JSON list of C-alpha atoms in Angstrom, two decimals:
[
{"chain": "A", "resi": 234, "resn": "MET", "atom": "CA", "xyz": [-98.42, 327.59, 416.76]},
{"chain": "A", "resi": 235, "resn": "GLU", "atom": "CA", "xyz": [-97.31, 324.96, 414.30]},
{"chain": "A", "resi": 236, "resn": "THR", "atom": "CA", "xyz": [-93.63, 325.90, 414.58]},
{"chain": "A", "resi": 237, "resn": "THR", "atom": "CA", "xyz": [-93.57, 325.77, 418.35]},
{"chain": "A", "resi": 238, "resn": "SER", "atom": "CA", "xyz": [-95.59, 322.58, 418.55]},
{"chain": "A", "resi": 239, "resn": "ARG", "atom": "CA", "xyz": [-93.52, 320.68, 416.02]},
{"chain": "A", "resi": 240, "resn": "ALA", "atom": "CA", "xyz": [-90.37, 321.57, 417.93]},
{"chain": "A", "resi": 241, "resn": "VAL", "atom": "CA", "xyz": [-91.82, 319.74, 420.91]},
{"chain": "A", "resi": 242, "resn": "ALA", "atom": "CA", "xyz": [-92.72, 316.72, 418.83]},
{"chain": "A", "resi": 243, "resn": "GLN", "atom": "CA", "xyz": [-89.29, 316.38, 417.25]},
{"chain": "A", "resi": 244, "resn": "THR", "atom": "CA", "xyz": [-87.27, 315.95, 420.43]},
{"chain": "A", "resi": 245, "resn": "PRO", "atom": "CA", "xyz": [-84.40, 313.54, 419.55]},
{"chain": "A", "resi": 246, "resn": "ALA", "atom": "CA", "xyz": [-85.02, 309.91, 420.34]},
{"chain": "A", "resi": 247, "resn": "ALA", "atom": "CA", "xyz": [-83.03, 308.00, 422.91]},
{"chain": "A", "resi": 248, "resn": "GLU", "atom": "CA", "xyz": [-81.10, 304.92, 421.82]},
{"chain": "A", "resi": 249, "resn": "GLY", "atom": "CA", "xyz": [-83.66, 302.44, 423.10]},
{"chain": "A", "resi": 250, "resn": "GLY", "atom": "CA", "xyz": [-86.84, 304.40, 422.33]},
{"chain": "A", "resi": 251, "resn": "PRO", "atom": "CA", "xyz": [-88.31, 307.87, 422.06]},
{"chain": "A", "resi": 252, "resn": "GLN", "atom": "CA", "xyz": [-87.19, 310.60, 424.39]},
{"chain": "A", "resi": 253, "resn": "VAL", "atom": "CA", "xyz": [-90.16, 311.96, 426.31]},
{"chain": "A", "resi": 254, "resn": "PRO", "atom": "CA", "xyz": [-89.79, 315.73, 425.85]},
{"chain": "A", "resi": 255, "resn": "SER", "atom": "CA", "xyz": [-88.71, 317.70, 428.86]},
{"chain": "A", "resi": 256, "resn": "VAL", "atom": "CA", "xyz": [-90.21, 315.47, 431.52]},
{"chain": "A", "resi": 257, "resn": "ARG", "atom": "CA", "xyz": [-89.72, 316.67, 435.10]},
{"chain": "A", "resi": 258, "resn": "ARG", "atom": "CA", "xyz": [-89.08, 320.31, 434.28]},
{"chain": "A", "resi": 259, "resn": "THR", "atom": "CA", "xyz": [-88.94, 322.76, 437.14]},
{"chain": "A", "resi": 260, "resn": "VAL", "atom": "CA", "xyz": [-91.88, 324.97, 437.99]},
{"chain": "A", "resi": 261, "resn": "ASP", "atom": "CA", "xyz": [-90.12, 328.16, 436.80]},
{"chain": "A", "resi": 262, "resn": "GLY", "atom": "CA", "xyz": [-91.46, 328.14, 433.24]},
{"chain": "A", "resi": 263, "resn": "TYR", "atom": "CA", "xyz": [-95.00, 327.57, 434.43]},
{"chain": "A", "resi": 264, "resn": "LEU", "atom": "CA", "xyz": [-94.81, 330.64, 436.68]},
{"chain": "A", "resi": 265, "resn": "GLU", "atom": "CA", "xyz": [-93.99, 332.83, 433.67]},
{"chain": "A", "resi": 266, "resn": "ALA", "atom": "CA", "xyz": [-97.31, 332.07, 431.95]},
{"chain": "A", "resi": 267, "resn": "PRO", "atom": "CA", "xyz": [-99.85, 334.92, 431.83]},
{"chain": "A", "resi": 268, "resn": "PHE", "atom": "CA", "xyz": [-102.74, 332.43, 431.77]},
{"chain": "A", "resi": 269, "resn": "PRO", "atom": "CA", "xyz": [-104.08, 329.84, 434.25]},
{"chain": "A", "resi": 270, "resn": "TRP", "atom": "CA", "xyz": [-102.89, 326.24, 434.11]},
{"chain": "A", "resi": 271, "resn": "TYR", "atom": "CA", "xyz": [-105.42, 323.45, 434.18]},
{"chain": "A", "resi": 272, "resn": "GLY", "atom": "CA", "xyz": [-105.25, 319.91, 435.52]},
{"chain": "A", "resi": 273, "resn": "LEU", "atom": "CA", "xyz": [-107.60, 317.20, 436.69]},
{"chain": "A", "resi": 274, "resn": "ASP", "atom": "CA", "xyz": [-109.95, 318.38, 439.41]},
{"chain": "A", "resi": 275, "resn": "GLU", "atom": "CA", "xyz": [-109.90, 317.33, 443.07]},
{"chain": "A", "resi": 276, "resn": "ALA", "atom": "CA", "xyz": [-111.76, 314.09, 442.31]},
{"chain": "A", "resi": 277, "resn": "PHE", "atom": "CA", "xyz": [-108.41, 312.72, 441.12]},
{"chain": "A", "resi": 278, "resn": "THR", "atom": "CA", "xyz": [-106.32, 311.77, 444.15]},
{"chain": "A", "resi": 279, "resn": "GLY", "atom": "CA", "xyz": [-103.30, 310.13, 442.50]},
{"chain": "A", "resi": 280, "resn": "PRO", "atom": "CA", "xyz": [-99.81, 311.45, 441.72]},
{"chain": "A", "resi": 281, "resn": "ARG", "atom": "CA", "xyz": [-99.40, 314.73, 439.80]},
{"chain": "A", "resi": 282, "resn": "TRP", "atom": "CA", "xyz": [-96.24, 315.78, 437.97]},
{"chain": "A", "resi": 283, "resn": "LEU", "atom": "CA", "xyz": [-94.83, 318.57, 435.81]},
{"chain": "A", "resi": 284, "resn": "MET", "atom": "CA", "xyz": [-93.90, 318.03, 432.19]},
{"chain": "A", "resi": 285, "resn": "GLN", "atom": "CA", "xyz": [-92.95, 320.89, 429.84]},
{"chain": "A", "resi": 286, "resn": "VAL", "atom": "CA", "xyz": [-93.90, 324.36, 428.69]},
{"chain": "A", "resi": 287, "resn": "GLY", "atom": "CA", "xyz": [-93.73, 325.63, 425.11]},
{"chain": "A", "resi": 288, "resn": "THR", "atom": "CA", "xyz": [-93.05, 329.16, 423.91]},
{"chain": "A", "resi": 289, "resn": "ALA", "atom": "CA", "xyz": [-94.12, 331.26, 420.94]},
{"chain": "A", "resi": 290, "resn": "ALA", "atom": "CA", "xyz": [-91.67, 332.89, 418.56]},
{"chain": "A", "resi": 291, "resn": "ASP", "atom": "CA", "xyz": [-91.43, 335.90, 420.86]},
{"chain": "A", "resi": 292, "resn": "GLY", "atom": "CA", "xyz": [-90.36, 333.73, 423.80]},
{"chain": "A", "resi": 293, "resn": "ALA", "atom": "CA", "xyz": [-93.65, 334.04, 425.70]},
{"chain": "A", "resi": 294, "resn": "VAL", "atom": "CA", "xyz": [-95.01, 330.89, 427.33]},
{"chain": "A", "resi": 295, "resn": "GLU", "atom": "CA", "xyz": [-97.87, 329.77, 425.11]},
{"chain": "A", "resi": 296, "resn": "HIS", "atom": "CA", "xyz": [-98.70, 326.22, 426.20]},
{"chain": "A", "resi": 297, "resn": "GLY", "atom": "CA", "xyz": [-97.68, 323.46, 428.55]},
{"chain": "A", "resi": 298, "resn": "CYS", "atom": "CA", "xyz": [-98.86, 320.26, 430.16]},
{"chain": "A", "resi": 299, "resn": "VAL", "atom": "CA", "xyz": [-99.05, 318.44, 433.48]},
{"chain": "A", "resi": 300, "resn": "GLY", "atom": "CA", "xyz": [-99.38, 314.73, 434.16]},
{"chain": "A", "resi": 301, "resn": "HIS", "atom": "CA", "xyz": [-101.55, 312.62, 436.41]},
{"chain": "A", "resi": 302, "resn": "GLY", "atom": "CA", "xyz": [-101.20, 308.99, 437.47]},
{"chain": "A", "resi": 303, "resn": "ASP", "atom": "CA", "xyz": [-98.33, 306.68, 436.52]},
{"chain": "A", "resi": 304, "resn": "GLU", "atom": "CA", "xyz": [-95.47, 308.37, 434.70]},
{"chain": "A", "resi": 305, "resn": "PRO", "atom": "CA", "xyz": [-95.15, 306.41, 431.42]},
{"chain": "A", "resi": 306, "resn": "SER", "atom": "CA", "xyz": [-91.88, 304.69, 430.70]},
{"chain": "A", "resi": 307, "resn": "VAL", "atom": "CA", "xyz": [-89.67, 306.02, 427.91]},
{"chain": "A", "resi": 308, "resn": "ARG", "atom": "CA", "xyz": [-88.71, 302.50, 426.78]},
{"chain": "A", "resi": 309, "resn": "HIS", "atom": "CA", "xyz": [-91.32, 300.01, 425.63]},
{"chain": "A", "resi": 310, "resn": "GLU", "atom": "CA", "xyz": [-89.69, 296.62, 425.29]},
{"chain": "A", "resi": 311, "resn": "THR", "atom": "CA", "xyz": [-92.70, 294.52, 424.31]},
{"chain": "A", "resi": 312, "resn": "ALA", "atom": "CA", "xyz": [-96.00, 295.20, 422.63]},
{"chain": "A", "resi": 313, "resn": "GLY", "atom": "CA", "xyz": [-97.96, 293.71, 425.52]},
{"chain": "A", "resi": 314, "resn": "GLU", "atom": "CA", "xyz": [-96.14, 295.57, 428.25]},
{"chain": "A", "resi": 315, "resn": "ASP", "atom": "CA", "xyz": [-98.22, 297.30, 430.90]},
{"chain": "A", "resi": 316, "resn": "ARG", "atom": "CA", "xyz": [-97.52, 300.99, 430.32]},
{"chain": "A", "resi": 317, "resn": "GLY", "atom": "CA", "xyz": [-99.42, 302.29, 433.31]},
{"chain": "A", "resi": 318, "resn": "LYS", "atom": "CA", "xyz": [-102.46, 304.50, 433.69]},
{"chain": "A", "resi": 319, "resn": "PHE", "atom": "CA", "xyz": [-102.09, 308.21, 433.09]},
{"chain": "A", "resi": 320, "resn": "ALA", "atom": "CA", "xyz": [-103.80, 311.36, 431.87]},
{"chain": "A", "resi": 321, "resn": "VAL", "atom": "CA", "xyz": [-101.99, 314.48, 430.68]},
{"chain": "A", "resi": 322, "resn": "VAL", "atom": "CA", "xyz": [-103.70, 317.87, 430.50]},
{"chain": "A", "resi": 323, "resn": "VAL", "atom": "CA", "xyz": [-102.49, 320.43, 427.94]},
{"chain": "A", "resi": 324, "resn": "THR", "atom": "CA", "xyz": [-103.22, 324.13, 428.48]},
{"chain": "A", "resi": 325, "resn": "VAL", "atom": "CA", "xyz": [-102.91, 326.47, 425.48]},
{"chain": "A", "resi": 326, "resn": "ALA", "atom": "CA", "xyz": [-103.26, 330.26, 425.71]},
{"chain": "A", "resi": 327, "resn": "ALA", "atom": "CA", "xyz": [-106.11, 331.52, 423.52]},
{"chain": "A", "resi": 328, "resn": "ASN", "atom": "CA", "xyz": [-104.11, 333.99, 421.44]},
{"chain": "A", "resi": 329, "resn": "PRO", "atom": "CA", "xyz": [-105.22, 335.77, 418.24]},
{"chain": "A", "resi": 330, "resn": "VAL", "atom": "CA", "xyz": [-102.93, 336.45, 415.30]},
{"chain": "A", "resi": 331, "resn": "ARG", "atom": "CA", "xyz": [-100.59, 339.20, 416.44]},
{"chain": "A", "resi": 332, "resn": "ARG", "atom": "CA", "xyz": [-97.42, 340.98, 415.39]},
{"chain": "A", "resi": 333, "resn": "SER", "atom": "CA", "xyz": [-94.07, 339.80, 416.66]},
{"chain": "A", "resi": 334, "resn": "PRO", "atom": "CA", "xyz": [-92.32, 342.09, 419.17]},
{"chain": "A", "resi": 335, "resn": "ASP", "atom": "CA", "xyz": [-89.82, 343.26, 416.55]},
{"chain": "A", "resi": 336, "resn": "GLY", "atom": "CA", "xyz": [-92.61, 344.05, 414.07]},
{"chain": "A", "resi": 337, "resn": "THR", "atom": "CA", "xyz": [-91.13, 341.87, 411.33]},
{"chain": "A", "resi": 338, "resn": "GLY", "atom": "CA", "xyz": [-93.87, 339.26, 411.13]},
{"chain": "A", "resi": 339, "resn": "LEU", "atom": "CA", "xyz": [-97.00, 337.72, 412.59]},
{"chain": "A", "resi": 340, "resn": "LEU", "atom": "CA", "xyz": [-97.37, 335.16, 415.34]},
{"chain": "A", "resi": 341, "resn": "GLU", "atom": "CA", "xyz": [-99.89, 332.42, 414.62]},
{"chain": "A", "resi": 342, "resn": "ALA", "atom": "CA", "xyz": [-103.21, 332.30, 416.42]},
{"chain": "A", "resi": 343, "resn": "THR", "atom": "CA", "xyz": [-103.96, 329.40, 418.73]},
{"chain": "A", "resi": 344, "resn": "SER", "atom": "CA", "xyz": [-107.19, 327.40, 418.63]},
{"chain": "A", "resi": 345, "resn": "VAL", "atom": "CA", "xyz": [-108.86, 324.22, 419.82]},
{"chain": "A", "resi": 346, "resn": "SER", "atom": "CA", "xyz": [-107.04, 322.51, 416.95]},
{"chain": "A", "resi": 347, "resn": "SER", "atom": "CA", "xyz": [-103.74, 323.62, 418.51]},
{"chain": "A", "resi": 348, "resn": "ALA", "atom": "CA", "xyz": [-104.68, 321.85, 421.74]},
{"chain": "A", "resi": 349, "resn": "ALA", "atom": "CA", "xyz": [-105.86, 318.77, 419.83]},
{"chain": "A", "resi": 350, "resn": "TRP", "atom": "CA", "xyz": [-102.59, 318.57, 417.89]},
{"chain": "A", "resi": 351, "resn": "LEU", "atom": "CA", "xyz": [-100.40, 318.98, 420.96]},
{"chain": "A", "resi": 352, "resn": "ALA", "atom": "CA", "xyz": [-102.41, 316.30, 422.75]},
{"chain": "A", "resi": 353, "resn": "GLY", "atom": "CA", "xyz": [-102.20, 313.93, 419.79]},
{"chain": "A", "resi": 354, "resn": "VAL", "atom": "CA", "xyz": [-98.44, 314.32, 419.45]},
{"chain": "A", "resi": 355, "resn": "GLY", "atom": "CA", "xyz": [-98.04, 314.10, 423.22]},
{"chain": "A", "resi": 356, "resn": "LEU", "atom": "CA", "xyz": [-99.69, 310.70, 423.20]},
{"chain": "A", "resi": 357, "resn": "LEU", "atom": "CA", "xyz": [-97.27, 309.56, 420.49]},
{"chain": "A", "resi": 358, "resn": "SER", "atom": "CA", "xyz": [-94.30, 310.54, 422.67]},
{"chain": "A", "resi": 359, "resn": "PHE", "atom": "CA", "xyz": [-95.41, 307.91, 425.18]},
{"chain": "A", "resi": 360, "resn": "THR", "atom": "CA", "xyz": [-96.29, 305.26, 422.59]},
{"chain": "A", "resi": 361, "resn": "TRP", "atom": "CA", "xyz": [-93.58, 303.34, 420.86]},
{"chain": "A", "resi": 362, "resn": "PRO", "atom": "CA", "xyz": [-94.08, 299.94, 419.20]},
{"chain": "A", "resi": 363, "resn": "GLY", "atom": "CA", "xyz": [-91.42, 297.89, 420.95]},
{"chain": "A", "resi": 364, "resn": "GLN", "atom": "CA", "xyz": [-91.27, 295.36, 418.12]},
{"chain": "A", "resi": 365, "resn": "MET", "atom": "CA", "xyz": [-90.45, 298.01, 415.50]},
{"chain": "A", "resi": 366, "resn": "ASP", "atom": "CA", "xyz": [-87.03, 298.00, 413.89]},
{"chain": "A", "resi": 367, "resn": "HIS", "atom": "CA", "xyz": [-84.92, 300.98, 414.94]},
{"chain": "A", "resi": 368, "resn": "SER", "atom": "CA", "xyz": [-84.42, 302.08, 411.33]},
{"chain": "A", "resi": 369, "resn": "LEU", "atom": "CA", "xyz": [-88.20, 302.47, 410.90]},
{"chain": "A", "resi": 370, "resn": "ARG", "atom": "CA", "xyz": [-88.84, 304.55, 413.99]},
{"chain": "A", "resi": 371, "resn": "ASP", "atom": "CA", "xyz": [-88.28, 307.99, 412.46]},
{"chain": "A", "resi": 372, "resn": "ASP", "atom": "CA", "xyz": [-90.57, 307.16, 409.53]},
{"chain": "A", "resi": 373, "resn": "TRP", "atom": "CA", "xyz": [-93.23, 305.87, 411.93]},
{"chain": "A", "resi": 374, "resn": "LEU", "atom": "CA", "xyz": [-93.08, 309.00, 414.07]},
{"chain": "A", "resi": 375, "resn": "ASP", "atom": "CA", "xyz": [-93.21, 311.31, 411.04]},
{"chain": "A", "resi": 376, "resn": "GLN", "atom": "CA", "xyz": [-96.23, 309.45, 409.67]},
{"chain": "A", "resi": 377, "resn": "GLN", "atom": "CA", "xyz": [-98.12, 309.41, 412.97]},
{"chain": "A", "resi": 378, "resn": "THR", "atom": "CA", "xyz": [-97.28, 313.07, 413.66]},
{"chain": "A", "resi": 379, "resn": "GLU", "atom": "CA", "xyz": [-98.68, 314.09, 410.29]},
{"chain": "A", "resi": 380, "resn": "THR", "atom": "CA", "xyz": [-101.80, 312.02, 410.95]},
{"chain": "A", "resi": 381, "resn": "ALA", "atom": "CA", "xyz": [-102.28, 313.79, 414.28]},
{"chain": "A", "resi": 382, "resn": "TRP", "atom": "CA", "xyz": [-101.99, 317.14, 412.50]},
{"chain": "A", "resi": 383, "resn": "VAL", "atom": "CA", "xyz": [-104.59, 316.20, 409.86]},
{"chain": "A", "resi": 384, "resn": "LEU", "atom": "CA", "xyz": [-107.01, 314.95, 412.52]},
{"chain": "A", "resi": 385, "resn": "ALA", "atom": "CA", "xyz": [-106.59, 318.09, 414.64]},
{"chain": "A", "resi": 386, "resn": "ASP", "atom": "CA", "xyz": [-107.34, 320.23, 411.61]},
{"chain": "A", "resi": 387, "resn": "ASP", "atom": "CA", "xyz": [-110.68, 318.48, 411.06]},
{"chain": "A", "resi": 388, "resn": "LEU", "atom": "CA", "xyz": [-112.41, 318.46, 414.44]},
{"chain": "A", "resi": 389, "resn": "ALA", "atom": "CA", "xyz": [-115.81, 318.30, 412.75]},
{"chain": "A", "resi": 390, "resn": "GLY", "atom": "CA", "xyz": [-114.79, 315.14, 410.89]},
{"chain": "A", "resi": 391, "resn": "PRO", "atom": "CA", "xyz": [-115.95, 311.56, 411.48]},
{"chain": "A", "resi": 392, "resn": "ASP", "atom": "CA", "xyz": [-112.91, 310.64, 413.57]},
{"chain": "A", "resi": 393, "resn": "TRP", "atom": "CA", "xyz": [-114.13, 312.83, 416.42]},
{"chain": "A", "resi": 394, "resn": "SER", "atom": "CA", "xyz": [-117.14, 312.53, 418.69]},
{"chain": "A", "resi": 395, "resn": "THR", "atom": "CA", "xyz": [-118.46, 315.00, 421.28]},
{"chain": "A", "resi": 396, "resn": "LEU", "atom": "CA", "xyz": [-117.96, 314.50, 425.00]},
{"chain": "A", "resi": 397, "resn": "SER", "atom": "CA", "xyz": [-119.20, 316.81, 427.78]},
{"chain": "A", "resi": 398, "resn": "LEU", "atom": "CA", "xyz": [-116.91, 317.10, 430.80]},
{"chain": "A", "resi": 399, "resn": "PRO", "atom": "CA", "xyz": [-116.85, 319.58, 433.71]},
{"chain": "A", "resi": 400, "resn": "VAL", "atom": "CA", "xyz": [-114.35, 322.45, 433.61]},
{"chain": "A", "resi": 401, "resn": "ASP", "atom": "CA", "xyz": [-114.35, 324.42, 436.86]},
{"chain": "A", "resi": 402, "resn": "GLY", "atom": "CA", "xyz": [-117.69, 322.76, 437.53]},
{"chain": "A", "resi": 403, "resn": "VAL", "atom": "CA", "xyz": [-119.27, 323.89, 434.24]},
{"chain": "A", "resi": 404, "resn": "PRO", "atom": "CA", "xyz": [-120.27, 321.23, 431.66]},
{"chain": "A", "resi": 405, "resn": "THR", "atom": "CA", "xyz": [-118.06, 321.86, 428.63]},
{"chain": "A", "resi": 406, "resn": "PRO", "atom": "CA", "xyz": [-118.11, 320.20, 425.19]},
{"chain": "A", "resi": 407, "resn": "PHE", "atom": "CA", "xyz": [-114.94, 318.49, 424.01]},
{"chain": "A", "resi": 408, "resn": "HIS", "atom": "CA", "xyz": [-113.88, 316.86, 420.77]},
{"chain": "A", "resi": 409, "resn": "TYR", "atom": "CA", "xyz": [-112.89, 313.27, 421.57]},
{"chain": "A", "resi": 410, "resn": "ARG", "atom": "CA", "xyz": [-111.28, 310.38, 419.72]},
{"chain": "A", "resi": 411, "resn": "GLU", "atom": "CA", "xyz": [-109.77, 307.02, 420.56]},
{"chain": "A", "resi": 412, "resn": "SER", "atom": "CA", "xyz": [-107.00, 305.08, 418.86]},
{"chain": "A", "resi": 413, "resn": "GLU", "atom": "CA", "xyz": [-104.91, 301.99, 419.49]},
{"chain": "A", "resi": 414, "resn": "PHE", "atom": "CA", "xyz": [-102.51, 304.23, 421.43]},
{"chain": "A", "resi": 415, "resn": "GLY", "atom": "CA", "xyz": [-105.02, 305.82, 423.82]},
{"chain": "A", "resi": 416, "resn": "TRP", "atom": "CA", "xyz": [-107.46, 308.72, 423.72]},
{"chain": "A", "resi": 417, "resn": "VAL", "atom": "CA", "xyz": [-107.26, 312.42, 422.90]},
{"chain": "A", "resi": 418, "resn": "LEU", "atom": "CA", "xyz": [-109.68, 315.27, 423.58]},
{"chain": "A", "resi": 419, "resn": "ALA", "atom": "CA", "xyz": [-109.73, 319.04, 423.11]},
{"chain": "A", "resi": 420, "resn": "GLY", "atom": "CA", "xyz": [-112.01, 321.98, 423.90]},
{"chain": "A", "resi": 421, "resn": "SER", "atom": "CA", "xyz": [-112.10, 325.56, 425.15]},
{"chain": "A", "resi": 422, "resn": "THR", "atom": "CA", "xyz": [-112.78, 327.07, 428.57]},
{"chain": "A", "resi": 423, "resn": "GLU", "atom": "CA", "xyz": [-114.38, 330.23, 429.83]},
{"chain": "A", "resi": 424, "resn": "GLY", "atom": "CA", "xyz": [-111.02, 331.13, 431.39]},
{"chain": "A", "resi": 425, "resn": "GLY", "atom": "CA", "xyz": [-109.36, 332.19, 428.13]},
{"chain": "A", "resi": 426, "resn": "VAL", "atom": "CA", "xyz": [-107.47, 328.99, 427.35]},
{"chain": "A", "resi": 427, "resn": "HIS", "atom": "CA", "xyz": [-107.90, 325.93, 425.15]},
{"chain": "A", "resi": 428, "resn": "LEU", "atom": "CA", "xyz": [-107.59, 322.53, 426.80]},
{"chain": "A", "resi": 429, "resn": "GLY", "atom": "CA", "xyz": [-106.25, 319.31, 425.38]},
{"chain": "A", "resi": 430, "resn": "ALA", "atom": "CA", "xyz": [-105.80, 316.00, 427.14]},
{"chain": "A", "resi": 431, "resn": "TYR", "atom": "CA", "xyz": [-104.56, 312.53, 426.34]},
{"chain": "A", "resi": 432, "resn": "GLY", "atom": "CA", "xyz": [-104.18, 309.33, 428.26]},
{"chain": "A", "resi": 433, "resn": "ARG", "atom": "CA", "xyz": [-104.25, 305.59, 428.47]},
{"chain": "A", "resi": 434, "resn": "GLY", "atom": "CA", "xyz": [-105.63, 303.21, 431.07]},
{"chain": "A", "resi": 435, "resn": "MET", "atom": "CA", "xyz": [-107.79, 305.95, 432.62]},
{"chain": "A", "resi": 436, "resn": "SER", "atom": "CA", "xyz": [-111.25, 306.50, 431.16]},
{"chain": "A", "resi": 437, "resn": "ALA", "atom": "CA", "xyz": [-111.74, 309.99, 429.76]},
{"chain": "A", "resi": 438, "resn": "TYR", "atom": "CA", "xyz": [-115.47, 309.79, 430.49]},
{"chain": "A", "resi": 439, "resn": "GLY", "atom": "CA", "xyz": [-115.04, 310.24, 434.24]},
{"chain": "A", "resi": 440, "resn": "LEU", "atom": "CA", "xyz": [-112.58, 313.14, 434.14]},
{"chain": "A", "resi": 441, "resn": "GLY", "atom": "CA", "xyz": [-113.10, 316.71, 435.28]},
{"chain": "A", "resi": 442, "resn": "PHE", "atom": "CA", "xyz": [-110.79, 319.71, 434.91]},
{"chain": "A", "resi": 443, "resn": "SER", "atom": "CA", "xyz": [-110.11, 322.75, 437.04]},
{"chain": "A", "resi": 444, "resn": "ALA", "atom": "CA", "xyz": [-107.69, 325.66, 437.21]},
{"chain": "A", "resi": 445, "resn": "ILE", "atom": "CA", "xyz": [-104.60, 324.77, 439.23]},
{"chain": "A", "resi": 446, "resn": "LYS", "atom": "CA", "xyz": [-104.41, 326.94, 442.34]},
{"chain": "A", "resi": 447, "resn": "ASP", "atom": "CA", "xyz": [-100.74, 326.18, 443.07]},
{"chain": "A", "resi": 448, "resn": "ILE", "atom": "CA", "xyz": [-98.65, 324.73, 440.23]},
{"chain": "A", "resi": 449, "resn": "ALA", "atom": "CA", "xyz": [-95.88, 323.99, 442.73]},
{"chain": "A", "resi": 450, "resn": "GLU", "atom": "CA", "xyz": [-97.97, 321.09, 443.99]},
{"chain": "A", "resi": 451, "resn": "TYR", "atom": "CA", "xyz": [-97.06, 319.27, 440.77]},
{"chain": "A", "resi": 452, "resn": "ALA", "atom": "CA", "xyz": [-93.29, 319.71, 441.26]}
]
């Protein structure tokens, strides 16, 4: 999971700011997933949009995310700029450790920590200190990415609290944290997937999640 996830996080930066990875992908990759996708439930009535899917070493779709609300801008010119209100939901297949198709190695298991890490790095992709010197940006991203990894690996630690939110109408516990960049949460569902989410400007406390009946509605 680490290899696939880090590939998403290290998408090359654009000249004026970070490149948001694979925004506005087509629905094709989502349709190849053998697991259900999740998004905000019907209580959310704003815009919905596709983002990206991620694959395991064997090429199978293993995770992906969909957005809700205002699509964040890639470029952040000033620190006080209004960056919109959005929430992104990350769906991660609940896979155990398993052998690769060619039998030469093992594919990593996924977990709630996988969803937490993808959500934490996803938030970073939409957060870029506009006042930062260009030469410092790579160092900043590396540092923040490593911090997100450490936090995701310690969900029982003091940086996380517990938040109960509905998933398909069932109250479900999530690990939750806030930072200067926004909020991140992660948990598991009864539908065989782990869920992560991140956002800014929209309160996480009022959110609910449900399986997406038709992913094409996000296209």
